[in-house]
Coordinates of N, CA and C in Angstrom, one line a residue:
X1 N -8.9 2.4 10.9 CA -7.4 2.7 10.4 C -7.0 1.6 9.4
X2 N -7.4 0.3 9.6 CA -6.9 -0.7 8.7 C -7.4 -0.4 7.2
X3 N -8.6 0.1 7.0 CA -9.1 0.4 5.7 C -8.1 1.6 5.1
X4 N -7.7 2.4 5.8 CA -6.8 3.6 5.2 C -5.5 3.0 5.0
X5 N -5.0 2.3 5.9 CA -3.6 1.7 5.6 C -3.6 1.0 4.2
X6 N -4.6 0.2 4.0 CA -4.6 -0.4 2.7 C -4.6 0.5 1.5
X7 N -5.1 1.7 1.6 CA -5.2 2.7 0.6 C -3.8 3.2 0.2
X8 N -2.7 3.0 1.2 CA -1.5 3.7 1.2 C -0.5 3.1 0.2
X9 N -1.8 2.9 1.4 CA -1.2 2.3 0.4 C -1.7 1.9 -0.5
X10 N -1.8 2.7 1.7 CA -1.3 2.6 1.1 C -0.9 2.8 0.4
X11 N 0.0 2.4 -0.2 CA 0.0 2.1 -0.3 C 0.5 1.7 -1.3
X12 N 1.0 1.5 -2.3 CA 1.2 0.7 -3.3 C 1.5 1.2 -4.4
X13 N 1.9 0.5 -6.3 CA 3.0 1.5 -6.5 C 4.0 1.3 -7.6
X14 N 5.3 0.9 -7.4 CA 6.4 0.8 -8.3 C 6.6 -0.5 -8.9
X15 N 7.4 -0.6 -10.0 CA 8.0 -1.8 -10.4 C 8.9 -2.5 -9.3
X16 N 8.8 -3.8 -9.3 CA 9.7 -4.5 -8.4 C 10.8 -5.3 -9.1
X17 N 10.9 -5.0 -10.5 CA 11.9 -5.7 -11.3 C 13.3 -5.1 -11.0
X18 N 14.3 -5.8 -11.6 CA 15.7 -5.5 -11.4 C 15.9 -4.0 -11.8
X19 N 16.5 -3.3 -10.9 CA 17.0 -1.9 -11.3 C 17.9 -1.5 -10.3
X20 N 18.6 -0.3 -10.6 CA 19.6 0.4 -9.7 C 18.9 1.3 -9.0
X21 N 18.2 1.0 -7.9 CA 17.3 2.0 -7.1 C 17.8 2.2 -5.7
X22 N 18.9 2.2 -5.4 CA 19.6 2.5 -4.2 C 19.5 4.1 -4.1
X23 N 19.1 4.5 -2.8 CA 19.0 5.9 -2.5 C 18.3 6.8 -3.7
X24 N 17.0 6.3 -4.1 CA 16.3 6.8 -5.3 C 16.1 8.3 -5.0
X25 N 16.2 9.0 -6.2 CA 15.6 10.5 -6.3 C 14.4 10.5 -7.1
X26 N 13.4 11.1 -6.7 CA 12.2 11.0 -7.4 C 12.3 11.9 -8.7
X27 N 11.4 11.5 -9.7 CA 11.3 12.2 -10.9 C 10.3 13.3 -10.9
X28 N 10.8 14.6 -10.6 CA 9.9 15.6 -10.4 C 9.2 16.1 -11.6
X29 N 9.4 15.5 -12.7 CA 8.6 15.9 -13.9 C 7.3 15.1 -14.0
X30 N 7.1 14.0 -13.3 CA 5.9 13.4 -13.3 C 5.0 13.7 -12.3
X31 N 3.6 13.3 -12.5 CA 2.6 13.7 -11.7 C 2.7 13.0 -10.4
X32 N 2.4 13.7 -9.3 CA 2.4 13.3 -7.9 C 1.1 13.3 -7.4
X33 N 0.7 12.4 -6.5 CA -0.5 12.2 -5.9 C -0.7 13.5 -4.9
X34 N -1.9 14.1 -5.1 CA -2.3 15.3 -4.2 C -3.2 14.7 -3.1
X35 N -4.4 14.0 -3.6 CA -5.4 13.7 -2.7 C -6.1 12.4 -3.2
X36 N -6.8 11.7 -2.2 CA -7.8 10.6 -2.5 C -9.0 11.0 -1.8
X37 N -10.2 10.9 -2.5 CA -11.4 11.0 -1.7 C -12.1 9.5 -2.0
X38 N -12.3 9.0 -0.9 CA -12.8 7.7 -0.9 C -14.3 7.6 -0.3
X39 N -15.1 7.1 -1.1 CA -16.6 7.0 -0.7 C -17.1 5.6 -0.8
X40 N -17.9 5.2 0.3 CA -18.5 3.9 0.3 C -19.9 3.9 0.9
X41 N -20.9 3.3 0.3 CA -22.2 3.2 0.7 C -22.4 1.9 1.5
X42 N -23.0 2.1 2.7 CA -23.1 1.0 3.6 C -24.6 1.1 4.2
X43 N -25.2 -0.1 4.2 CA -26.6 -0.1 4.8 C -26.6 0.0 6.3
X44 N -27.5 0.8 6.8 CA -27.6 1.0 8.3 C -28.7 -0.1 8.8
X45 N -29.1 -0.1 10.1 CA -29.9 -1.0 10.7 C -31.3 -1.0 10.1
X46 N -31.6 0.1 9.5 CA -32.9 0.3 8.8 C -32.9 0.1 7.3
X47 N -31.8 -0.5 6.8 CA -31.6 -0.8 5.4 C -31.5 0.3 4.5
X48 N -31.1 1.6 5.1 CA -30.9 2.7 4.3 C -29.4 2.7 4.0
X49 N -29.2 3.2 2.8 CA -27.9 3.5 2.3 C -27.2 4.7 2.9
X50 N -26.2 4.5 3.6 CA -25.4 5.7 4.2 C -24.1 5.8 3.6
X51 N -23.7 7.0 3.0 CA -22.5 7.2 2.3 C -21.4 7.6 3.4
X52 N -20.2 6.9 3.3 CA -19.1 7.3 4.2 C -18.1 7.9 3.3
X53 N -17.5 9.0 3.7 CA -16.5 9.7 2.9 C -15.2 9.8 3.7
X54 N -14.1 9.5 3.2 CA -12.7 9.8 3.7 C -11.9 10.5 2.7
X55 N -11.2 11.5 3.2 CA -10.4 12.4 2.3 C -8.9 12.3 2.8
X56 N -8.0 11.9 1.9 CA -6.5 11.8 2.2 C -5.8 12.9 1.5
X57 N -4.9 13.7 2.2 CA -4.1 14.7 1.5 C -2.8 14.4 1.6
X58 N -1.9 14.6 0.6 CA -0.4 14.2 0.6 C 0.3 15.4 0.6
X59 N 1.4 15.4 1.5 CA 2.4 16.6 1.6 C 3.8 16.1 1.4
X60 N 4.4 16.8 0.7 CA 5.8 16.3 0.3 C 6.9 17.2 0.9
X61 N 8.1 16.5 1.1 CA 9.2 17.2 1.8 C 10.1 17.7 0.8
X62 N 11.3 18.3 1.2 CA 12.2 18.9 0.3 C 13.0 17.7 -0.6
X63 N 12.8 16.4 -0.2 CA 13.5 15.4 -1.0 C 12.5 14.9 -2.1
X64 N 11.3 15.5 -2.1 CA 10.4 15.1 -3.2 C 9.4 14.0 -2.9
X65 N 9.6 13.4 -1.8 CA 8.7 12.3 -1.3 C 7.8 12.7 -0.2
X66 N 6.6 12.0 -0.1 CA 5.7 12.2 0.9 C 6.2 12.2 2.4
X67 N 6.0 13.2 3.2 CA 6.5 13.2 4.6 C 5.2 13.3 5.5
X68 N 4.1 13.6 5.0 CA 2.8 13.7 5.9 C 1.6 13.3 5.0
X69 N 0.8 12.7 5.6 CA -0.6 12.4 5.0 C -1.6 12.8 6.1
X70 N -2.5 13.6 5.7 CA -3.7 14.0 6.6 C -5.0 13.3 6.2
X71 N -5.6 12.7 7.1 CA -6.8 11.9 6.8 C -8.0 12.4 7.6
X72 N -9.1 12.7 6.8 CA -10.3 13.2 7.3 C -11.4 12.3 7.2
X73 N -12.0 12.0 8.3 CA -13.2 11.0 8.2 C -14.5 11.9 8.4
X74 N -15.3 11.9 7.3 CA -16.5 12.8 7.3 C -17.5 12.5 8.4
X75 N -17.7 11.2 8.6 CA -18.8 10.7 9.4 C -18.6 11.1 10.9
X76 N -17.3 11.2 11.4 CA -17.2 11.6 12.8 C -16.3 12.9 12.9
X77 N -15.9 13.4 11.7 CA -15.1 14.7 11.6 C -13.8 14.5 12.2
X78 N -13.2 13.2 12.2 CA -11.9 12.9 12.9 C -10.9 13.3 12.0
X79 N -9.7 13.8 12.4 CA -8.4 14.0 11.7 C -7.3 13.2 12.2
X80 N -6.7 12.6 11.3 CA -5.5 11.7 11.8 C -4.3 12.1 10.9
X81 N -3.1 11.9 11.3 CA -1.8 12.2 10.6 C -1.0 10.9 10.5
X82 N -0.4 10.8 9.3 CA 0.8 9.9 9.2 C 2.1 10.7 8.9
X83 N 3.2 10.3 9.6 CA 4.5 11.0 9.2 C 5.5 10.1 8.8
X84 N 6.4 10.5 7.9 CA 7.4 9.7 7.3 C 8.7 10.4 7.5
X85 N 9.7 9.7 8.2 CA 11.1 10.2 8.2 C 11.9 9.5 7.3
X86 N 13.0 10.1 6.8 CA 14.0 9.6 5.9 C 15.4 9.9 6.2
X87 N 16.2 8.9 5.7 CA 17.6 9.1 5.8 C 18.1 8.7 4.3
X88 N 19.0 9.5 3.8 CA 19.4 9.2 2.5 C 18.3 8.7 1.4
X89 N 17.2 9.5 1.5 CA 16.2 9.2 0.6 C 15.4 7.7 0.7
X90 N 15.6 7.0 2.0 CA 15.0 6.0 2.3 C 14.1 6.1 3.5
X91 N 12.9 5.6 3.6 CA 11.9 5.6 4.7 C 12.5 4.9 5.9
X92 N 12.8 5.6 6.9 CA 13.2 5.0 8.1 C 12.3 4.8 9.3
X93 N 11.3 5.7 9.3 CA 10.2 5.5 10.3 C 8.9 6.1 9.8
X94 N 7.8 5.4 10.2 CA 6.5 5.8 9.9 C 5.7 5.9 11.2
X95 N 5.1 7.2 11.5 CA 4.3 7.3 12.8 C 2.9 7.7 12.3
X96 N 1.9 7.1 13.2 CA 0.5 7.4 13.0 C 0.0 8.0 14.3
X97 N -0.8 9.2 14.1 CA -1.2 9.8 15.3 C -2.7 9.9 15.3
X98 N -3.4 9.5 16.3 CA -4.8 9.7 16.4 C -5.2 9.9 17.9
X99 N -5.6 11.2 18.3 CA -6.2 11.5 19.5 C -5.2 11.1 20.8
X100 N -4.0 11.3 20.6 CA -3.0 11.0 21.5 C -2.3 9.6 21.5
X101 N -2.9 8.7 20.5 CA -2.4 7.5 20.4 C -1.5 7.4 19.2
X102 N -0.2 7.0 19.6 CA 0.8 6.9 18.5 C 1.2 5.5 18.1
X103 N 1.3 5.2 16.9 CA 1.7 3.9 16.5 C 3.0 4.2 15.6
X104 N 4.1 3.4 15.8 CA 5.3 3.7 15.1 C 5.9 2.5 14.4
X105 N 6.3 2.6 13.1 CA 7.0 1.5 12.5 C 8.4 2.0 12.2
X106 N 9.4 1.1 12.4 CA 10.9 1.5 12.2 C 11.2 0.4 11.1
X107 N 12.1 1.0 10.0 CA 12.5 0.2 8.9 C 13.9 0.0 8.8
X108 N 14.3 -1.2 8.5 CA 15.7 -1.6 8.5 C 16.2 -2.0 7.1
X109 N 17.4 -1.6 6.7 CA 17.7 -2.0 5.2 C 19.1 -2.8 5.3
X110 N 19.2 -3.5 4.1 CA 20.5 -4.2 3.9 C 20.7 -4.2 2.4
X111 N 21.9 -3.6 1.9 CA 22.2 -3.4 0.6 C 21.0 -2.6 -0.1
X112 N 20.6 -1.7 0.5 CA 19.4 -0.6 0.0 C 18.1 -1.3 -0.2
X113 N 18.0 -2.6 0.4 CA 16.7 -3.2 0.3 C 16.0 -3.3 1.7
X114 N 14.8 -3.0 1.9 CA 14.1 -3.1 3.1 C 13.9 -4.4 3.5
X115 N 14.6 -4.9 4.6 CA 14.5 -6.2 5.0 C 13.6 -6.7 6.3
X116 N 13.3 -5.4 7.0 CA 12.6 -5.7 8.3 C 11.9 -4.5 8.6
X117 N 10.6 -4.6 9.1 CA 9.8 -3.5 9.8 C 9.4 -4.0 11.2
X118 N 9.4 -3.1 12.2 CA 8.9 -3.4 13.5 C 7.9 -2.2 13.8
X119 N 6.7 -2.8 14.1 CA 5.6 -1.9 14.4 C 5.1 -2.0 15.8
X120 N 5.1 -0.9 16.6 CA 4.6 -0.8 17.9 C 3.2 -0.9 18.0
X121 N 2.6 -2.0 18.8 CA 1.2 -2.1 19.0 C 1.0 -2.5 20.5
X122 N -0.2 -2.3 20.9 CA -0.5 -2.6 22.4 C -0.2 -4.0 22.8
X123 N -0.4 -5.0 22.0 CA -0.2 -6.4 22.2 C 1.2 -6.8 22.0
X124 N 2.1 -5.9 21.7 CA 3.6 -6.3 21.5 C 4.0 -5.8 20.1
X125 N 5.2 -5.7 19.6 CA 5.7 -5.4 18.4 C 5.3 -6.5 17.3
X126 N 4.8 -5.8 16.2 CA 4.6 -6.5 15.0 C 5.7 -6.6 14.0
X127 N 6.2 -7.7 13.6 CA 7.4 -7.7 12.9 C 7.1 -8.3 11.4
X128 N 7.6 -7.7 10.5 CA 7.6 -8.2 9.0 C 9.0 -8.2 8.5
X129 N 9.4 -9.4 7.9 CA 10.6 -9.7 7.4 C 10.6 -10.0 5.9
X130 N 11.3 -9.3 5.1 CA 11.2 -9.5 3.6 C 12.4 -10.1 3.0
X131 N 12.1 -11.0 2.0 CA 13.1 -11.7 1.3 C 13.1 -11.3 -0.3
X132 N 14.2 -11.2 -1.0 CA 14.2 -10.8 -2.4 C 15.0 -11.9 -3.2
X133 N 14.7 -11.9 -4.4 CA 15.4 -12.8 -5.4 C 16.6 -12.1 -5.9
X134 N 17.4 -12.7 -6.9 CA 18.6 -12.1 -7.4 C 18.3 -10.8 -8.2
X135 N 17.1 -10.5 -8.8 CA 16.8 -9.3 -9.4 C 16.1 -8.4 -8.6
X136 N 16.1 -8.5 -7.2 CA 15.5 -7.5 -6.3 C 14.0 -7.4 -6.2
X137 N 13.4 -8.6 -6.8 CA 11.9 -8.6 -6.6 C 11.6 -9.2 -5.2
X138 N 10.7 -8.5 -4.5 CA 10.3 -9.1 -3.2 C 9.5 -10.4 -3.3
X139 N 9.9 -11.4 -2.8 CA 9.3 -12.7 -3.1 C 8.7 -13.3 -1.9
X140 N 9.0 -12.8 -0.7 CA 8.4 -13.4 0.5 C 8.3 -12.5 1.7
X141 N 7.2 -12.4 2.3 CA 7.0 -11.7 3.6 C 6.6 -12.6 4.7
X142 N 7.4 -12.5 5.9 CA 7.0 -13.3 7.0 C 6.5 -12.3 8.2
X143 N 5.3 -12.5 8.6 CA 4.7 -11.5 9.6 C 4.5 -12.3 10.9
X144 N 5.0 -11.8 12.0 CA 4.8 -12.4 13.4 C 4.6 -11.2 14.3
X145 N 3.9 -11.6 15.5 CA 3.7 -10.7 16.7 C 4.8 -11.3 17.7
X146 N 5.6 -10.4 18.2 CA 6.7 -10.8 19.1 C 6.2 -11.6 20.3
X147 N 5.0 -11.2 20.8 CA 4.5 -11.8 22.1 C 3.7 -13.2 21.7
X148 N 3.6 -13.6 20.3 CA 2.9 -14.7 19.9 C 3.7 -15.3 18.8
X149 N 4.9 -15.8 19.2 CA 5.9 -16.3 18.3 C 5.4 -17.5 17.4
X150 N 4.5 -18.3 17.9 CA 3.9 -19.5 17.1 C 2.8 -19.0 16.2
X151 N 2.5 -17.7 16.2 CA 1.4 -17.2 15.5 C 1.9 -16.4 14.2
X152 N 1.9 -17.0 13.1 CA 2.7 -16.2 12.1 C 2.0 -16.4 10.8
X153 N 2.3 -15.6 9.8 CA 1.8 -15.9 8.4 C 3.0 -15.6 7.4
X154 N 2.8 -16.3 6.2 CA 3.8 -16.2 5.2 C 3.1 -15.9 3.9
X155 N 3.7 -14.9 3.2 CA 3.2 -14.6 1.8 C 4.2 -14.6 0.8
X156 N 4.0 -15.3 -0.3 CA 5.0 -15.4 -1.4 C 4.4 -14.8 -2.7
X157 N 5.3 -14.2 -3.5 CA 4.9 -13.5 -4.7 C 5.6 -13.9 -6.0
X158 N 4.9 -14.0 -7.1 CA 5.4 -14.0 -8.5 C 5.1 -12.9 -9.3
X159 N 5.8 -12.6 -10.4 CA 5.6 -11.4 -11.1 C 5.6 -11.6 -12.6
X160 N 5.0 -10.5 -13.2 CA 5.0 -10.7 -14.7 C 6.4 -9.8 -15.2
X161 N 6.5 -9.7 -16.4 CA 7.8 -9.1 -17.0 C 7.9 -7.6 -16.6
X162 N 6.6 -7.0 -16.3 CA 6.8 -5.6 -15.9 C 7.0 -5.3 -14.4
X163 N 6.9 -6.3 -13.7 CA 7.0 -6.1 -12.2 C 5.7 -6.1 -11.4
X164 N 4.6 -6.5 -12.0 CA 3.4 -6.5 -11.3 C 3.2 -8.1 -10.8
X165 N 2.7 -8.0 -9.5 CA 2.5 -9.2 -8.8 C 1.3 -9.9 -9.5
X166 N 1.6 -11.2 -10.1 CA 0.4 -11.9 -10.8 C 0.0 -13.1 -9.9
X167 N 0.7 -13.5 -8.9 CA 0.2 -14.6 -8.0 C 0.8 -14.4 -6.7
X168 N -0.1 -14.5 -5.6 CA 0.2 -14.4 -4.2 C -0.3 -15.5 -3.4
X169 N 0.6 -16.1 -2.7 CA 0.2 -17.2 -1.8 C 0.3 -16.8 -0.4
X170 N -0.8 -16.9 0.3 CA -0.9 -16.5 1.7 C -1.1 -17.7 2.5
X171 N -0.2 -17.9 3.5 CA -0.5 -19.1 4.4 C -0.4 -18.5 6.0
X172 N -1.5 -18.9 6.7 CA -1.5 -18.5 8.1 C -1.4 -19.8 8.9
X173 N -0.2 -19.8 9.7 CA 0.1 -20.9 10.4 C -0.1 -22.4 9.7
X174 N -0.8 -23.3 10.2 CA -0.9 -24.5 9.5 C -2.2 -24.5 8.6
X175 N -2.9 -23.4 8.5 CA -4.1 -23.4 7.7 C -3.8 -23.6 6.1
X176 N -4.7 -24.0 5.4 CA -4.6 -24.1 3.9 C -4.3 -22.7 3.4
X177 N -3.3 -22.7 2.4 CA -2.9 -21.4 1.9 C -4.1 -20.9 0.9
X178 N -4.1 -19.7 0.8 CA -5.0 -18.9 -0.2 C -4.2 -18.4 -1.4
X179 N -4.5 -18.7 -2.5 CA -3.8 -18.3 -3.7 C -4.7 -17.3 -4.5
X180 N -4.0 -16.2 -4.8 CA -4.8 -15.0 -5.4 C -4.0 -14.7 -6.7
X181 N -4.7 -14.6 -7.9 CA -4.2 -14.1 -9.1 C -4.7 -12.7 -9.4
X182 N -3.9 -12.0 -10.1 CA -4.1 -10.6 -10.4 C -4.0 -10.2 -11.8
X183 N -4.8 -9.3 -12.3 CA -4.6 -8.9 -13.8 C -4.5 -7.3 -13.7
X184 N -4.0 -6.6 -14.8 CA -3.7 -5.2 -14.6 C -4.0 -4.5 -16.0
X185 N -4.1 -3.2 -15.8 CA -4.1 -2.3 -17.0 C -2.6 -2.0 -17.4
X186 N -2.6 -0.9 -18.4 CA -1.3 -0.6 -18.8 C -0.9 0.8 -18.4
X187 N -1.7 1.3 -17.4 CA -1.5 2.7 -17.1 C -0.8 3.0 -15.8
X188 N -0.3 4.2 -15.6 CA 0.5 4.5 -14.3 C -0.3 4.2 -13.2
X189 N 0.4 3.8 -12.0 CA -0.4 3.7 -10.8 C -0.1 5.0 -10.1
X190 N -1.3 5.5 -9.3 CA -1.3 6.8 -8.8 C -0.1 7.1 -7.7
X191 N 0.4 6.0 -7.1 CA 1.5 6.3 -6.1 C 2.9 6.2 -6.7
X192 N 2.9 6.2 -8.0 CA 4.2 6.0 -8.6 C 5.4 6.9 -8.2
X193 N 5.1 8.2 -7.7 CA 6.1 9.2 -7.3 C 5.8 9.7 -6.0
X194 N 5.4 8.7 -5.1 CA 5.0 9.1 -3.6 C 6.0 8.8 -2.8
X195 N 6.6 7.5 -2.8 CA 7.6 7.1 -2.0 C 8.8 6.5 -2.7
X196 N 10.0 6.2 -2.1 CA 11.0 5.5 -2.8 C 10.7 4.2 -3.2
X197 N 11.3 3.7 -4.3 CA 11.0 2.3 -4.8 C 11.1 1.2 -3.9
X198 N 12.2 1.3 -3.1 CA 12.4 0.2 -2.2 C 11.4 0.0 -1.0
X199 N 10.9 1.1 -0.7 CA 9.8 1.1 0.3 C 8.5 0.6 -0.3
X200 N 8.3 1.2 -1.7 CA 7.0 0.6 -2.3 C 7.0 -0.8 -2.5
X201 N 8.3 -1.4 -2.7 CA 8.2 -2.9 -2.9 C 7.6 -3.7 -1.9
X202 N 7.6 -3.0 -0.6 CA 7.1 -3.8 0.4 C 5.6 -3.5 0.7
X203 N 5.0 -2.6 -0.2 CA 3.5 -2.4 -0.2 C 2.9 -3.4 -1.3
X204 N 3.6 -4.3 -2.1 CA 3.1 -5.3 -2.7 C 2.3 -4.9 -4.0
X205 N 2.6 -3.8 -4.6 CA 1.9 -3.3 -5.8 C 3.0 -2.8 -6.9
X206 N 2.7 -3.1 -8.0 CA 3.6 -2.8 -9.1 C 3.5 -1.5 -9.8
X207 N 3.9 -1.4 -11.1 CA 3.8 -0.1 -11.8 C 2.4 0.2 -12.4
X208 N 1.6 -0.7 -12.5 CA 0.3 -0.7 -13.1 C -0.9 -1.0 -12.0
X209 N -2.2 -0.7 -12.5 CA -3.3 -0.8 -11.7 C -4.0 -2.1 -11.7
X210 N -4.4 -2.7 -10.7 CA -5.1 -4.1 -10.7 C -6.5 -3.9 -11.2
X211 N -6.9 -4.6 -12.2 CA -8.3 -4.7 -12.7 C -9.1 -5.9 -12.3
X212 N -8.3 -6.8 -11.9 CA -9.2 -8.1 -11.7 C -8.4 -8.9 -10.6
X213 N -9.1 -9.4 -9.6 CA -8.5 -10.2 -8.6 C -9.3 -11.5 -8.4
X214 N -8.6 -12.7 -8.5 CA -9.4 -14.0 -8.5 C -8.8 -14.9 -7.5
X215 N -9.7 -15.5 -6.5 CA -9.2 -16.4 -5.6 C -9.3 -17.7 -6.2
X216 N -8.0 -18.3 -6.4 CA -8.1 -19.5 -7.4 C -8.5 -20.8 -6.6
X217 N -8.7 -20.6 -5.3 CA -9.5 -21.7 -4.6 C -11.0 -21.8 -4.6
X218 N -11.5 -20.6 -4.6 CA -13.1 -20.5 -4.5 C -13.6 -20.0 -6.0
X219 N -12.6 -19.5 -6.7 CA -13.2 -18.9 -8.0 C -13.7 -17.5 -7.9
X220 N -13.8 -17.0 -6.7 CA -14.4 -15.8 -6.6 C -13.5 -14.7 -7.2
X221 N -14.2 -13.7 -7.8 CA -13.6 -12.6 -8.5 C -14.0 -11.2 -8.1
X222 N -13.0 -10.4 -8.2 CA -13.3 -8.8 -7.9 C -12.8 -8.0 -9.1
X223 N -13.6 -7.1 -9.6 CA -13.2 -6.4 -10.9 C -13.2 -4.9 -10.4
X224 N -12.2 -4.2 -10.9 CA -12.0 -2.8 -10.7 C -11.9 -2.0 -12.0
X225 N -12.8 -0.9 -12.0 CA -12.8 -0.1 -13.2 C -12.2 1.3 -12.9
X226 N -11.5 1.9 -14.0 CA -10.8 3.2 -13.7 C -11.3 4.0 -14.9
X227 N -11.0 5.3 -14.6 CA -11.1 6.4 -15.6 C -9.7 7.2 -15.5
X228 N -9.1 7.7 -16.6 CA -7.8 8.2 -16.6 C -7.8 9.6 -17.2
X229 N -6.8 10.3 -16.6 CA -6.4 11.6 -17.3 C -5.6 11.6 -18.6
X230 N -5.3 12.6 -19.2 CA -4.5 12.7 -20.4 C -3.0 12.1 -20.2
X231 N -2.6 12.1 -19.0 CA -1.1 11.6 -18.8 C -1.2 10.1 -18.5
X232 N -2.3 9.5 -18.5 CA -2.4 8.0 -18.2 C -2.4 7.6 -16.7
X233 N -2.8 8.6 -15.8 CA -3.0 8.2 -14.5 C -4.5 8.1 -14.0
X234 N -4.9 7.2 -13.3 CA -6.2 7.1 -12.8 C -6.8 8.3 -12.0
X235 N -7.9 8.7 -12.4 CA -8.7 9.8 -11.7 C -9.9 9.3 -11.0
X236 N -10.3 8.1 -11.4 CA -11.4 7.5 -10.6 C -11.3 6.0 -10.7
X237 N -11.7 5.4 -9.5 CA -11.6 4.0 -9.3 C -12.9 3.5 -8.6
X238 N -13.4 2.5 -9.3 CA -14.8 1.9 -8.7 C -14.6 0.4 -8.6
X239 N -14.9 -0.1 -7.3 CA -14.9 -1.6 -7.1 C -15.8 -1.8 -5.9
X240 N -16.7 -2.7 -6.3 CA -17.7 -3.2 -5.3 C -18.4 -2.1 -4.5
X241 N -18.8 -1.2 -5.2 CA -19.5 0.0 -4.4 C -18.7 1.0 -3.9
X242 N -17.4 0.8 -3.9 CA -16.4 1.8 -3.4 C -15.8 2.6 -4.4
X243 N -15.7 3.9 -4.3 CA -15.2 4.9 -5.3 C -14.0 5.7 -4.7
X244 N -13.0 5.7 -5.6 CA -11.9 6.6 -5.1 C -11.6 7.6 -6.3
X245 N -11.6 8.8 -5.9 CA -11.2 10.0 -6.8 C -9.9 10.4 -6.5
X246 N -8.9 10.6 -7.6 CA -7.5 10.9 -7.4 C -7.3 12.2 -8.0
X247 N -6.6 13.1 -7.3 CA -6.0 14.3 -7.9 C -4.6 14.4 -7.8
X248 N -4.0 15.2 -8.6 CA -2.4 15.2 -8.7 C -1.9 16.6 -8.8
X249 N -0.6 16.8 -8.5 CA 0.0 18.0 -8.7 C 1.3 17.8 -9.6

């Protein structure tokens, strides 16, 4: 599940720069994400390459935003669903269903900005709190588990002029912080018209696509390559042996 949540977003998405984005209405003239096919080759115990494939399908409600995501895992033929509820074009609840197990997140807003999410998990609620600067950039996330109050992480963000995150500082308890730098292309992100802007801000991705990620402590880098359609949206993404194919409506 964690891998797929990262796709949504994940994942991920619009500009976080100053704008009047309260109660957003989607631009229906632009391309919307229809599906993602995710493939990855992993070696088995006999050192044979085994390909794993995951297919995500996106379904839209009457407000123009995604209200359901269907995920199919080819290796075990499992099907899971993500559901999104809205009030006044803001996401208020996300629910994940897998073989009778439900996970729910509730979202809370202030001045049309998402300031808190509470996720139900077996070990207790997972809480994320979000802070913004004067131009409505998301600049800080604090993550805690309600039953482990002394166990928390803090992530801070800085942006370029377009609203892409260029620096991320992650600190877990008293451990040394990890600082990551990002570079981008100048093309549309595939999730641009999937969710409202103020929800997408909390997914930590801006208007363009990340092409390079660098750990400033270790110097380790990861490069992502894309192919694009005529409208400037990615149709193929390749990173570290993982491939994603995007289709649109």
